[in-house]
Amino acid sequence: MGYLKNKKHRWIAFLLVLILGSIGFRQAVSWYDGYMQQRAAKIPKSVQTMNPVMMDIYSESESAGRVEAKYSVDIVARINGWLQKSYFEEGAKVKKGQTLFLIEPDQYQNLVNTAAANVRQAQASLINAEKELIRANELVKNDYVSKSYYDQALATRDTSKAALDAAKAQLADAKLNLSYTKIVSPVDGKIGKIIITQGNLVNTQTGPIARVVSTSPMYVLFNLKSSEFLKFKKNESAADFSNMEVTLKLADGTIYKEVGKIEYIGNEVDKTTGTIDLRATFENKDELLVPGDFVSVVVKSKEPIPTLTVPQSAALNDAQGYYV
């Protein structure tokens, strides 16, 4: 029994030694980890460095733009009358001076005929008045009539002449109104759908009958932030934007083959957006540019600008701007 009791005590003592040893080991490991962390903190971190490099950089900016026709004309009636006929297919191309619509011409032709008759009547009256004036002049010379007779004949001649001028003016107005019965296209372009169909009464107050828009060249309106605008302006070679290269990205992501030219710069910065308006002109022979469409406008200087550069990975930005 004594032997077993001693053996039990030895096992308990052994277990206590193991437990105490385990606790001490953990404390030792924890102390070592803290020591190594403190030591590592004192060692400077390794970083990659690079010197700024002076390079020739092209100034470039990209912004959203909107396509606009150079000419966009509403076709309206200039006289009162019934719309009788159209001479085009909706969506077709039209030429400047091409007849598009016909407004009932009969009443305006009648007015021309009446005005022409009035002109002939006034001419006849003038001829007679001039003959009377010649006779009156002869009678006065021979002292057959008083001077007042001649004065009356002269006044009649002048009145007849004024009446003829007025009749001619009325005839010109009548012919002008008759010409308005044929509505012609004011520009080369593409005509849209008919807004007011034939059979309707039209006048100057009825609004557009159709619209014609030019197809080439085409305008693209866009804007630049004031900071970007100043960046371009400070480059003397591009001070007037005459040597700037303007390209477009179409809605499908492709690059438009024609290069545009800036021909308008706004005269003030928008207070709400901090941008300035610009407009570029593009040839549009393939008619890929459609008025109202949105495109991406890329403005780039043709000549490079010497610029101090750093790796892009080193440049960050916040609310105040970019920093290295």
PDB file of C-alpha atoms in Angstrom:
ATOM      1  CA  MET A   1       0.000   0.000   0.000  1.00  0.00           C
ATOM      2  CA  GLY A   2       2.849   2.398   0.797  1.00  0.00           C
ATOM      3  CA  TYR A   3       4.423   1.695  -2.542  1.00  0.00           C
ATOM      4  CA  LEU A   4       1.220   2.519  -4.457  1.00  0.00           C
ATOM      5  CA  LYS A   5       0.752   5.696  -2.476  1.00  0.00           C
ATOM      6  CA  ASN A   6       4.260   6.898  -3.292  1.00  0.00           C
ATOM      7  CA  LYS A   7       3.733   6.093  -6.974  1.00  0.00           C
ATOM      8  CA  LYS A   8       0.542   8.175  -7.046  1.00  0.00           C
ATOM      9  CA  HIS A   9       2.340  11.149  -5.519  1.00  0.00           C
ATOM     10  CA  ARG A  10       5.060  10.886  -8.090  1.00  0.00           C
ATOM     11  CA  TRP A  11       2.493  11.048 -10.952  1.00  0.00           C
ATOM     12  CA  ILE A  12       0.849  14.126  -9.454  1.00  0.00           C
ATOM     13  CA  ALA A  13       4.201  15.844  -9.105  1.00  0.00           C
ATOM     14  CA  PHE A  14       5.038  14.976 -12.709  1.00  0.00           C
ATOM     15  CA  LEU A  15       1.784  16.440 -13.984  1.00  0.00           C
ATOM     16  CA  LEU A  16       2.361  19.647 -12.019  1.00  0.00           C
ATOM     17  CA  VAL A  17       5.797  19.986 -13.569  1.00  0.00           C
ATOM     18  CA  LEU A  18       4.303  19.567 -17.067  1.00  0.00           C
ATOM     19  CA  ILE A  19       1.588  22.168 -16.434  1.00  0.00           C
ATOM     20  CA  LEU A  20       3.998  24.705 -15.026  1.00  0.00           C
ATOM     21  CA  GLY A  21       6.415  24.072 -17.862  1.00  0.00           C
ATOM     22  CA  SER A  22       3.697  24.596 -20.481  1.00  0.00           C
ATOM     23  CA  ILE A  23       2.673  27.905 -18.904  1.00  0.00           C
ATOM     24  CA  GLY A  24       6.234  29.078 -18.778  1.00  0.00           C
ATOM     25  CA  PHE A  25       6.813  28.114 -22.419  1.00  0.00           C
ATOM     26  CA  ARG A  26       3.824  30.123 -23.592  1.00  0.00           C
ATOM     27  CA  GLN A  27       4.973  33.134 -21.661  1.00  0.00           C
ATOM     28  CA  ALA A  28       8.399  32.776 -23.138  1.00  0.00           C
ATOM     29  CA  VAL A  29       7.012  32.546 -26.687  1.00  0.00           C
ATOM     30  CA  SER A  30       4.771  35.587 -26.123  1.00  0.00           C
ATOM     31  CA  TRP A  31       7.669  37.594 -24.764  1.00  0.00           C
ATOM     32  CA  TYR A  32       9.830  36.604 -27.736  1.00  0.00           C
ATOM     33  CA  ASP A  33       7.163  37.594 -30.265  1.00  0.00           C
ATOM     34  CA  GLY A  34       6.761  41.027 -28.656  1.00  0.00           C
ATOM     35  CA  TYR A  35      10.509  41.469 -28.609  1.00  0.00           C
ATOM     36  CA  MET A  36      10.824  40.664 -32.317  1.00  0.00           C
ATOM     37  CA  GLN A  37       7.951  43.025 -33.229  1.00  0.00           C
ATOM     38  CA  GLN A  38       9.611  45.883 -31.361  1.00  0.00           C
ATOM     39  CA  ARG A  39      12.833  45.161 -33.079  1.00  0.00           C
ATOM     40  CA  ALA A  40      11.193  44.991 -36.517  1.00  0.00           C
ATOM     41  CA  ALA A  41       9.471  48.323 -35.916  1.00  0.00           C
ATOM     42  CA  LYS A  42      12.834  49.989 -35.444  1.00  0.00           C
ATOM     43  CA  ILE A  43      14.141  48.706 -38.772  1.00  0.00           C
ATOM     44  CA  PRO A  44      13.386  51.161 -41.718  1.00  0.00           C
ATOM     45  CA  LYS A  45      10.950  49.745 -44.258  1.00  0.00           C
ATOM     46  CA  SER A  46      12.256  48.967 -47.717  1.00  0.00           C
ATOM     47  CA  VAL A  47      10.637  51.112 -50.454  1.00  0.00           C
ATOM     48  CA  GLN A  48      11.177  51.490 -54.182  1.00  0.00           C
ATOM     49  CA  THR A  49      12.316  54.913 -55.349  1.00  0.00           C
ATOM     50  CA  MET A  50      12.570  56.527 -58.746  1.00  0.00           C
ATOM     51  CA  ASN A  51      13.711  59.905 -60.026  1.00  0.00           C
ATOM     52  CA  PRO A  52      11.144  62.154 -61.844  1.00  0.00           C
ATOM     53  CA  VAL A  53      11.814  62.161 -65.580  1.00  0.00           C
ATOM     54  CA  MET A  54      11.351  65.028 -68.039  1.00  0.00           C
ATOM     55  CA  MET A  55       9.373  63.740 -71.027  1.00  0.00           C
ATOM     56  CA  ASP A  56       7.562  65.182 -74.041  1.00  0.00           C
ATOM     57  CA  ILE A  57       3.880  64.731 -73.237  1.00  0.00           C
ATOM     58  CA  TYR A  58       0.878  65.495 -75.439  1.00  0.00           C
ATOM     59  CA  SER A  59      -1.809  67.460 -73.612  1.00  0.00           C
ATOM     60  CA  GLU A  60      -5.009  65.455 -73.819  1.00  0.00           C
ATOM     61  CA  SER A  61      -8.509  65.693 -72.431  1.00  0.00           C
ATOM     62  CA  GLU A  62     -11.650  63.614 -72.944  1.00  0.00           C
ATOM     63  CA  SER A  63     -15.206  64.761 -72.354  1.00  0.00           C
ATOM     64  CA  ALA A  64     -18.764  64.015 -73.435  1.00  0.00           C
ATOM     65  CA  GLY A  65     -20.024  65.740 -76.573  1.00  0.00           C
ATOM     66  CA  ARG A  66     -23.266  66.097 -78.494  1.00  0.00           C
ATOM     67  CA  VAL A  67     -23.684  66.091 -82.261  1.00  0.00           C
ATOM     68  CA  GLU A  68     -25.547  69.023 -83.783  1.00  0.00           C
ATOM     69  CA  ALA A  69     -26.412  69.871 -87.394  1.00  0.00           C
ATOM     70  CA  LYS A  70     -24.831  73.018 -88.792  1.00  0.00           C
ATOM     71  CA  TYR A  71     -28.208  73.973 -90.249  1.00  0.00           C
ATOM     72  CA  SER A  72     -31.510  72.899 -88.735  1.00  0.00           C
ATOM     73  CA  VAL A  73     -34.484  74.597 -90.403  1.00  0.00           C
ATOM     74  CA  ASP A  74     -38.186  74.309 -89.613  1.00  0.00           C
ATOM     75  CA  ILE A  75     -40.293  74.376 -92.775  1.00  0.00           C
ATOM     76  CA  VAL A  76     -43.231  76.732 -92.162  1.00  0.00           C
ATOM     77  CA  ALA A  77     -45.941  78.380 -94.235  1.00  0.00           C
ATOM     78  CA  ARG A  78     -45.545  82.083 -95.010  1.00  0.00           C
ATOM     79  CA  ILE A  79     -49.083  82.518 -96.308  1.00  0.00           C
ATOM     80  CA  ASN A  80     -52.566  81.287 -95.452  1.00  0.00           C
ATOM     81  CA  GLY A  81     -53.984  78.411 -97.479  1.00  0.00           C
ATOM     82  CA  TRP A  82     -54.770  74.706 -97.836  1.00  0.00           C
ATOM     83  CA  LEU A  83     -51.770  72.365 -98.003  1.00  0.00           C
ATOM     84  CA  GLN A  84     -52.326  70.587-101.308  1.00  0.00           C
ATOM     85  CA  LYS A  85     -49.304  68.395-102.010  1.00  0.00           C
ATOM     86  CA  SER A  86     -45.855  67.216-100.897  1.00  0.00           C
ATOM     87  CA  TYR A  87     -43.029  66.415-103.333  1.00  0.00           C
ATOM     88  CA  PHE A  88     -40.630  64.254-101.313  1.00  0.00           C
ATOM     89  CA  GLU A  89     -40.271  61.016 -99.405  1.00  0.00           C
ATOM     90  CA  GLU A  90     -39.964  61.344 -95.644  1.00  0.00           C
ATOM     91  CA  GLY A  91     -36.354  60.863 -94.522  1.00  0.00           C
ATOM     92  CA  ALA A  92     -34.974  61.591 -98.009  1.00  0.00           C
ATOM     93  CA  LYS A  93     -32.184  63.954 -98.976  1.00  0.00           C
ATOM     94  CA  VAL A  94     -33.244  67.285-100.454  1.00  0.00           C
ATOM     95  CA  LYS A  95     -31.399  70.038-102.287  1.00  0.00           C
ATOM     96  CA  LYS A  96     -31.461  73.763-101.633  1.00  0.00           C
ATOM     97  CA  GLY A  97     -34.287  75.291-103.685  1.00  0.00           C
ATOM     98  CA  GLN A  98     -36.100  71.967-104.170  1.00  0.00           C
ATOM     99  CA  THR A  99     -39.908  72.250-103.962  1.00  0.00           C
ATOM    100  CA  LEU A 100     -41.221  70.466-100.867  1.00  0.00           C
ATOM    101  CA  PHE A 101     -44.892  71.497-100.502  1.00  0.00           C
ATOM    102  CA  LEU A 102     -47.618  73.232-102.479  1.00  0.00           C
ATOM    103  CA  ILE A 103     -50.174  75.524-100.838  1.00  0.00           C
ATOM    104  CA  GLU A 104     -53.371  76.194-102.811  1.00  0.00           C
ATOM    105  CA  PRO A 105     -52.162  78.715-105.440  1.00  0.00           C
ATOM    106  CA  ASP A 106     -55.421  79.640-107.203  1.00  0.00           C
ATOM    107  CA  GLN A 107     -56.423  82.600-105.016  1.00  0.00           C
ATOM    108  CA  TYR A 108     -52.878  83.991-105.133  1.00  0.00           C
ATOM    109  CA  GLN A 109     -52.758  83.645-108.925  1.00  0.00           C
ATOM    110  CA  ASN A 110     -56.025  85.608-109.084  1.00  0.00           C
ATOM    111  CA  LEU A 111     -54.481  88.352-106.971  1.00  0.00           C
ATOM    112  CA  VAL A 112     -51.528  88.491-109.358  1.00  0.00           C
ATOM    113  CA  ASN A 113     -53.871  88.805-112.326  1.00  0.00           C
ATOM    114  CA  THR A 114     -55.821  91.596-110.623  1.00  0.00           C
ATOM    115  CA  ALA A 115     -52.650  93.460-109.693  1.00  0.00           C
ATOM    116  CA  ALA A 116     -51.340  93.112-113.253  1.00  0.00           C
ATOM    117  CA  ALA A 117     -54.603  94.592-114.600  1.00  0.00           C
ATOM    118  CA  ASN A 118     -54.276  97.500-112.176  1.00  0.00           C
ATOM    119  CA  VAL A 119     -50.776  98.137-113.469  1.00  0.00           C
ATOM    120  CA  ARG A 120     -52.009  98.260-117.070  1.00  0.00           C
ATOM    121  CA  GLN A 121     -54.835 100.598-116.077  1.00  0.00           C
ATOM    122  CA  ALA A 122     -52.410 102.899-114.247  1.00  0.00           C
ATOM    123  CA  GLN A 123     -50.093 102.885-117.252  1.00  0.00           C
ATOM    124  CA  ALA A 124     -52.948 103.930-119.541  1.00  0.00           C
ATOM    125  CA  SER A 125     -53.922 106.731-117.168  1.00  0.00           C
ATOM    126  CA  LEU A 126     -50.357 107.945-117.050  1.00  0.00           C
ATOM    127  CA  ILE A 127     -50.035 107.967-120.824  1.00  0.00           C
ATOM    128  CA  ASN A 128     -53.224 110.030-121.111  1.00  0.00           C
ATOM    129  CA  ALA A 129     -52.083 112.411-118.357  1.00  0.00           C
ATOM    130  CA  GLU A 130     -48.753 112.992-120.105  1.00  0.00           C
ATOM    131  CA  LYS A 131     -50.547 113.826-123.370  1.00  0.00           C
ATOM    132  CA  GLU A 132     -52.827 116.269-121.530  1.00  0.00           C
ATOM    133  CA  LEU A 133     -49.771 117.891-119.975  1.00  0.00           C
ATOM    134  CA  ILE A 134     -48.173 118.394-123.393  1.00  0.00           C
ATOM    135  CA  ARG A 135     -51.372 120.019-124.747  1.00  0.00           C
ATOM    136  CA  ALA A 136     -51.671 122.217-121.681  1.00  0.00           C
ATOM    137  CA  ASN A 137     -48.104 123.381-122.130  1.00  0.00           C
ATOM    138  CA  GLU A 138     -48.798 124.397-125.743  1.00  0.00           C
ATOM    139  CA  LEU A 139     -51.985 126.247-124.782  1.00  0.00           C
ATOM    140  CA  VAL A 140     -50.220 128.190-122.051  1.00  0.00           C
ATOM    141  CA  LYS A 141     -47.427 129.187-124.449  1.00  0.00           C
ATOM    142  CA  ASN A 142     -49.996 130.585-126.900  1.00  0.00           C
ATOM    143  CA  ASP A 143     -51.887 132.256-124.086  1.00  0.00           C
ATOM    144  CA  TYR A 144     -55.031 130.319-124.810  1.00  0.00           C
ATOM    145  CA  VAL A 145     -55.474 129.121-121.188  1.00  0.00           C
ATOM    146  CA  SER A 146     -54.344 130.287-117.801  1.00  0.00           C
ATOM    147  CA  LYS A 147     -51.281 128.966-115.994  1.00  0.00           C
ATOM    148  CA  SER A 148     -53.524 127.143-113.513  1.00  0.00           C
ATOM    149  CA  TYR A 149     -54.736 124.846-116.300  1.00  0.00           C
ATOM    150  CA  TYR A 150     -51.164 123.719-116.859  1.00  0.00           C
ATOM    151  CA  ASP A 151     -50.638 123.251-113.119  1.00  0.00           C
ATOM    152  CA  GLN A 152     -53.718 121.049-112.934  1.00  0.00           C
ATOM    153  CA  ALA A 153     -52.495 118.915-115.856  1.00  0.00           C
ATOM    154  CA  LEU A 154     -49.088 118.567-114.204  1.00  0.00           C
ATOM    155  CA  ALA A 155     -50.662 117.444-110.930  1.00  0.00           C
ATOM    156  CA  THR A 156     -52.792 114.895-112.778  1.00  0.00           C
ATOM    157  CA  ARG A 157     -49.696 113.516-114.521  1.00  0.00           C
ATOM    158  CA  ASP A 158     -47.794 113.176-111.208  1.00  0.00           C
ATOM    159  CA  THR A 159     -50.788 111.523-109.532  1.00  0.00           C
ATOM    160  CA  SER A 160     -51.039 109.006-112.376  1.00  0.00           C
ATOM    161  CA  LYS A 161     -47.338 108.266-112.097  1.00  0.00           C
ATOM    162  CA  ALA A 162     -47.634 107.632-108.344  1.00  0.00           C
ATOM    163  CA  ALA A 163     -50.652 105.395-108.957  1.00  0.00           C
ATOM    164  CA  LEU A 164     -48.615 103.340-111.433  1.00  0.00           C
ATOM    165  CA  ASP A 165     -45.794 102.933-108.889  1.00  0.00           C
ATOM    166  CA  ALA A 166     -48.301 101.760-106.259  1.00  0.00           C
ATOM    167  CA  ALA A 167     -49.871  99.299-108.712  1.00  0.00           C
ATOM    168  CA  LYS A 168     -46.445  97.885-109.567  1.00  0.00           C
ATOM    169  CA  ALA A 169     -45.689  97.440-105.846  1.00  0.00           C
ATOM    170  CA  GLN A 170     -48.973  95.604-105.358  1.00  0.00           C
ATOM    171  CA  LEU A 171     -48.153  93.368-108.308  1.00  0.00           C
ATOM    172  CA  ALA A 172     -44.740  92.597-106.810  1.00  0.00           C
ATOM    173  CA  ASP A 173     -46.375  91.684-103.478  1.00  0.00           C
ATOM    174  CA  ALA A 174     -48.918  89.484-105.226  1.00  0.00           C
ATOM    175  CA  LYS A 175     -46.176  87.666-107.164  1.00  0.00           C
ATOM    176  CA  LEU A 176     -44.183  87.212-103.947  1.00  0.00           C
ATOM    177  CA  ASN A 177     -47.164  85.666-102.158  1.00  0.00           C
ATOM    178  CA  LEU A 178     -47.776  83.431-105.184  1.00  0.00           C
ATOM    179  CA  SER A 179     -44.167  82.229-104.941  1.00  0.00           C
ATOM    180  CA  TYR A 180     -44.783  81.320-101.284  1.00  0.00           C
ATOM    181  CA  THR A 181     -47.382  78.768-102.396  1.00  0.00           C
ATOM    182  CA  LYS A 182     -44.392  76.615-103.332  1.00  0.00           C
ATOM    183  CA  ILE A 183     -42.382  75.883-100.195  1.00  0.00           C
ATOM    184  CA  VAL A 184     -38.768  75.101-101.083  1.00  0.00           C
ATOM    185  CA  SER A 185     -35.873  73.732 -99.048  1.00  0.00           C
ATOM    186  CA  PRO A 186     -33.603  76.529 -97.770  1.00  0.00           C
ATOM    187  CA  VAL A 187     -30.573  74.215 -97.434  1.00  0.00           C
ATOM    188  CA  ASP A 188     -29.103  70.949 -98.641  1.00  0.00           C
ATOM    189  CA  GLY A 189     -29.840  68.235 -96.120  1.00  0.00           C
ATOM    190  CA  LYS A 190     -32.157  65.494 -94.980  1.00  0.00           C
ATOM    191  CA  ILE A 191     -35.846  66.047 -94.348  1.00  0.00           C
ATOM    192  CA  GLY A 192     -37.749  64.347 -91.545  1.00  0.00           C
ATOM    193  CA  LYS A 193     -41.334  63.223 -91.253  1.00  0.00           C
ATOM    194  CA  ILE A 194     -44.268  65.387 -92.285  1.00  0.00           C
ATOM    195  CA  ILE A 195     -45.773  67.002 -89.190  1.00  0.00           C
ATOM    196  CA  ILE A 196     -48.807  68.595 -90.889  1.00  0.00           C
ATOM    197  CA  THR A 197     -50.287  66.480 -93.674  1.00  0.00           C
ATOM    198  CA  GLN A 198     -51.919  67.679 -96.887  1.00  0.00           C
ATOM    199  CA  GLY A 199     -55.508  68.825 -96.641  1.00  0.00           C
ATOM    200  CA  ASN A 200     -54.876  70.956 -93.564  1.00  0.00           C
ATOM    201  CA  LEU A 201     -55.142  74.726 -93.462  1.00  0.00           C
ATOM    202  CA  VAL A 202     -51.734  76.260 -92.753  1.00  0.00           C
ATOM    203  CA  ASN A 203     -50.492  79.770 -92.034  1.00  0.00           C
ATOM    204  CA  THR A 204     -47.664  81.541 -90.253  1.00  0.00           C
ATOM    205  CA  GLN A 205     -49.057  80.476 -86.865  1.00  0.00           C
ATOM    206  CA  THR A 206     -49.507  76.715 -87.453  1.00  0.00           C
ATOM    207  CA  GLY A 207     -45.867  75.849 -86.716  1.00  0.00           C
ATOM    208  CA  PRO A 208     -43.443  73.572 -88.568  1.00  0.00           C
ATOM    209  CA  ILE A 209     -44.715  71.387 -91.396  1.00  0.00           C
ATOM    210  CA  ALA A 210     -41.419  69.443 -91.488  1.00  0.00           C
ATOM    211  CA  ARG A 211     -37.749  69.955 -90.628  1.00  0.00           C
ATOM    212  CA  VAL A 212     -34.606  69.850 -92.748  1.00  0.00           C
ATOM    213  CA  VAL A 213     -31.177  69.286 -91.165  1.00  0.00           C
ATOM    214  CA  SER A 214     -27.848  69.515 -92.944  1.00  0.00           C
ATOM    215  CA  THR A 215     -25.674  66.404 -92.903  1.00  0.00           C
ATOM    216  CA  SER A 216     -22.151  67.653 -93.619  1.00  0.00           C
ATOM    217  CA  PRO A 217     -20.235  69.287 -92.099  1.00  0.00           C
ATOM    218  CA  MET A 218     -21.479  68.530 -88.594  1.00  0.00           C
ATOM    219  CA  TYR A 219     -20.958  70.314 -85.285  1.00  0.00           C
ATOM    220  CA  VAL A 220     -19.934  68.576 -82.063  1.00  0.00           C
ATOM    221  CA  LEU A 221     -20.540  70.567 -78.872  1.00  0.00           C
ATOM    222  CA  PHE A 222     -18.525  69.752 -75.744  1.00  0.00           C
ATOM    223  CA  ASN A 223     -16.892  71.460 -72.777  1.00  0.00           C
ATOM    224  CA  LEU A 224     -13.651  71.487 -70.826  1.00  0.00           C
ATOM    225  CA  LYS A 225     -13.013  72.049 -67.142  1.00  0.00           C
ATOM    226  CA  SER A 226     -11.542  75.469 -66.542  1.00  0.00           C
ATOM    227  CA  SER A 227      -8.302  73.884 -65.250  1.00  0.00           C
ATOM    228  CA  GLU A 228      -7.916  71.823 -68.425  1.00  0.00           C
ATOM    229  CA  PHE A 229      -8.732  74.842 -70.568  1.00  0.00           C
ATOM    230  CA  LEU A 230      -6.009  76.850 -68.839  1.00  0.00           C
ATOM    231  CA  LYS A 231      -3.549  74.001 -69.341  1.00  0.00           C
ATOM    232  CA  PHE A 232      -4.126  74.150 -73.088  1.00  0.00           C
ATOM    233  CA  LYS A 233      -4.096  77.947 -73.210  1.00  0.00           C
ATOM    234  CA  LYS A 234      -0.785  78.203 -71.360  1.00  0.00           C
ATOM    235  CA  ASN A 235       0.863  76.204 -74.110  1.00  0.00           C
ATOM    236  CA  GLU A 236       1.748  79.040 -76.499  1.00  0.00           C
ATOM    237  CA  SER A 237       1.661  76.806 -79.575  1.00  0.00           C
ATOM    238  CA  ALA A 238      -1.988  76.022 -78.866  1.00  0.00           C
ATOM    239  CA  ALA A 239      -3.091  79.340 -77.427  1.00  0.00           C
ATOM    240  CA  ASP A 240      -5.936  79.701 -79.940  1.00  0.00           C
ATOM    241  CA  PHE A 241      -6.600  75.945 -80.200  1.00  0.00           C
ATOM    242  CA  SER A 242      -5.830  76.136 -83.930  1.00  0.00           C
ATOM    243  CA  ASN A 243      -3.319  73.285 -83.759  1.00  0.00           C
ATOM    244  CA  MET A 244      -5.399  71.074 -81.488  1.00  0.00           C
ATOM    245  CA  GLU A 245      -6.399  67.669 -82.782  1.00  0.00           C
ATOM    246  CA  VAL A 246      -9.992  66.698 -82.049  1.00  0.00           C
ATOM    247  CA  THR A 247     -11.118  63.085 -82.428  1.00  0.00           C
ATOM    248  CA  LEU A 248     -14.331  61.268 -81.575  1.00  0.00           C
ATOM    249  CA  LYS A 249     -15.264  57.961 -80.016  1.00  0.00           C
ATOM    250  CA  LEU A 250     -18.596  56.790 -81.338  1.00  0.00           C
ATOM    251  CA  ALA A 251     -21.299  55.071 -79.301  1.00  0.00           C
ATOM    252  CA  ASP A 252     -19.949  51.619 -80.233  1.00  0.00           C
ATOM    253  CA  GLY A 253     -16.447  52.517 -79.014  1.00  0.00           C
ATOM    254  CA  THR A 254     -14.886  52.927 -82.463  1.00  0.00           C
ATOM    255  CA  ILE A 255     -12.786  55.950 -83.393  1.00  0.00           C
ATOM    256  CA  TYR A 256     -14.316  58.270 -85.992  1.00  0.00           C
ATOM    257  CA  LYS A 257     -11.939  58.506 -88.935  1.00  0.00           C
ATOM    258  CA  GLU A 258     -12.329  62.245 -89.537  1.00  0.00           C
ATOM    259  CA  VAL A 259     -10.303  64.705 -87.440  1.00  0.00           C
ATOM    260  CA  GLY A 260     -12.186  67.794 -86.343  1.00  0.00           C
ATOM    261  CA  LYS A 261     -11.215  71.426 -85.918  1.00  0.00           C
ATOM    262  CA  ILE A 262     -12.212  73.688 -83.038  1.00  0.00           C
ATOM    263  CA  GLU A 263     -13.921  76.755 -84.501  1.00  0.00           C
ATOM    264  CA  TYR A 264     -15.746  78.175 -81.473  1.00  0.00           C
ATOM    265  CA  ILE A 265     -14.710  78.825 -77.862  1.00  0.00           C
ATOM    266  CA  GLY A 266     -17.180  80.170 -75.297  1.00  0.00           C
ATOM    267  CA  ASN A 267     -16.612  83.571 -73.727  1.00  0.00           C
ATOM    268  CA  GLU A 268     -17.279  82.598 -70.104  1.00  0.00           C
ATOM    269  CA  VAL A 269     -17.053  79.712 -67.632  1.00  0.00           C
ATOM    270  CA  ASP A 270     -20.331  78.178 -66.505  1.00  0.00           C
ATOM    271  CA  LYS A 271     -20.848  79.075 -62.828  1.00  0.00           C
ATOM    272  CA  THR A 272     -22.584  75.800 -61.963  1.00  0.00           C
ATOM    273  CA  THR A 273     -20.267  73.327 -63.726  1.00  0.00           C
ATOM    274  CA  GLY A 274     -16.959  75.193 -63.871  1.00  0.00           C
ATOM    275  CA  THR A 275     -16.616  74.386 -67.567  1.00  0.00           C
ATOM    276  CA  ILE A 276     -16.312  76.348 -70.799  1.00  0.00           C
ATOM    277  CA  ASP A 277     -18.158  75.500 -74.020  1.00  0.00           C
ATOM    278  CA  LEU A 278     -16.350  74.588 -77.231  1.00  0.00           C
ATOM    279  CA  ARG A 279     -17.488  73.474 -80.670  1.00  0.00           C
ATOM    280  CA  ALA A 280     -15.659  71.468 -83.306  1.00  0.00           C
ATOM    281  CA  THR A 281     -16.530  70.891 -86.958  1.00  0.00           C
ATOM    282  CA  PHE A 282     -16.318  67.466 -88.621  1.00  0.00           C
ATOM    283  CA  GLU A 283     -16.872  66.318 -92.184  1.00  0.00           C
ATOM    284  CA  ASN A 284     -19.630  63.718 -92.303  1.00  0.00           C
ATOM    285  CA  LYS A 285     -19.547  62.190 -95.782  1.00  0.00           C
ATOM    286  CA  ASP A 286     -20.500  58.730 -94.480  1.00  0.00           C
ATOM    287  CA  GLU A 287     -23.274  60.260 -92.319  1.00  0.00           C
ATOM    288  CA  LEU A 288     -22.152  58.371 -89.217  1.00  0.00           C
ATOM    289  CA  LEU A 289     -22.714  61.492 -87.142  1.00  0.00           C
ATOM    290  CA  VAL A 290     -26.413  62.029 -86.464  1.00  0.00           C
ATOM    291  CA  PRO A 291     -27.779  65.208 -84.820  1.00  0.00           C
ATOM    292  CA  GLY A 292     -28.643  64.654 -81.161  1.00  0.00           C
ATOM    293  CA  ASP A 293     -26.293  61.685 -80.710  1.00  0.00           C
ATOM    294  CA  PHE A 294     -23.730  61.620 -77.880  1.00  0.00           C
ATOM    295  CA  VAL A 295     -20.031  60.928 -78.458  1.00  0.00           C
ATOM    296  CA  SER A 296     -16.763  61.109 -76.523  1.00  0.00           C
ATOM    297  CA  VAL A 297     -14.546  64.005 -77.587  1.00  0.00           C
ATOM    298  CA  VAL A 298     -10.773  63.688 -77.237  1.00  0.00           C
ATOM    299  CA  VAL A 299      -8.785  66.926 -77.530  1.00  0.00           C
ATOM    300  CA  LYS A 300      -5.059  66.500 -78.030  1.00  0.00           C
ATOM    301  CA  SER A 301      -2.230  68.902 -78.800  1.00  0.00           C
ATOM    302  CA  LYS A 302      -0.354  68.217 -82.024  1.00  0.00           C
ATOM    303  CA  GLU A 303       2.941  69.333 -80.493  1.00  0.00           C
ATOM    304  CA  PRO A 304       4.351  67.688 -77.314  1.00  0.00           C
ATOM    305  CA  ILE A 305       4.940  69.696 -74.136  1.00  0.00           C
ATOM    306  CA  PRO A 306       8.075  69.052 -71.992  1.00  0.00           C
ATOM    307  CA  THR A 307       6.678  67.774 -68.687  1.00  0.00           C
ATOM    308  CA  LEU A 308       8.112  66.438 -65.411  1.00  0.00           C
ATOM    309  CA  THR A 309       6.679  62.918 -64.945  1.00  0.00           C
ATOM    310  CA  VAL A 310       6.443  60.290 -62.184  1.00  0.00           C
ATOM    311  CA  PRO A 311       5.101  56.702 -62.326  1.00  0.00           C
ATOM    312  CA  GLN A 312       1.321  56.546 -62.400  1.00  0.00           C
ATOM    313  CA  SER A 313       1.337  54.180 -59.401  1.00  0.00           C
ATOM    314  CA  ALA A 314       2.866  56.954 -57.315  1.00  0.00           C
ATOM    315  CA  ALA A 315       0.087  59.443 -58.100  1.00  0.00           C
ATOM    316  CA  LEU A 316      -2.963  59.567 -55.850  1.00  0.00           C
ATOM    317  CA  ASN A 317      -5.833  61.990 -55.645  1.00  0.00           C
ATOM    318  CA  ASP A 318      -8.262  63.300 -53.060  1.00  0.00           C
ATOM    319  CA  ALA A 319     -10.733  66.155 -52.760  1.00  0.00           C
ATOM    320  CA  GLN A 320      -7.938  68.715 -53.097  1.00  0.00           C
ATOM    321  CA  GLY A 321      -6.515  67.165 -56.285  1.00  0.00           C
ATOM    322  CA  TYR A 322      -3.601  64.939 -57.262  1.00  0.00           C
ATOM    323  CA  TYR A 323      -0.522  64.369 -55.148  1.00  0.00           C
ATOM    324  CA  VAL A 324       2.547  62.087 -55.177  1.00  0.00           C
TER     325      VAL A 324
END
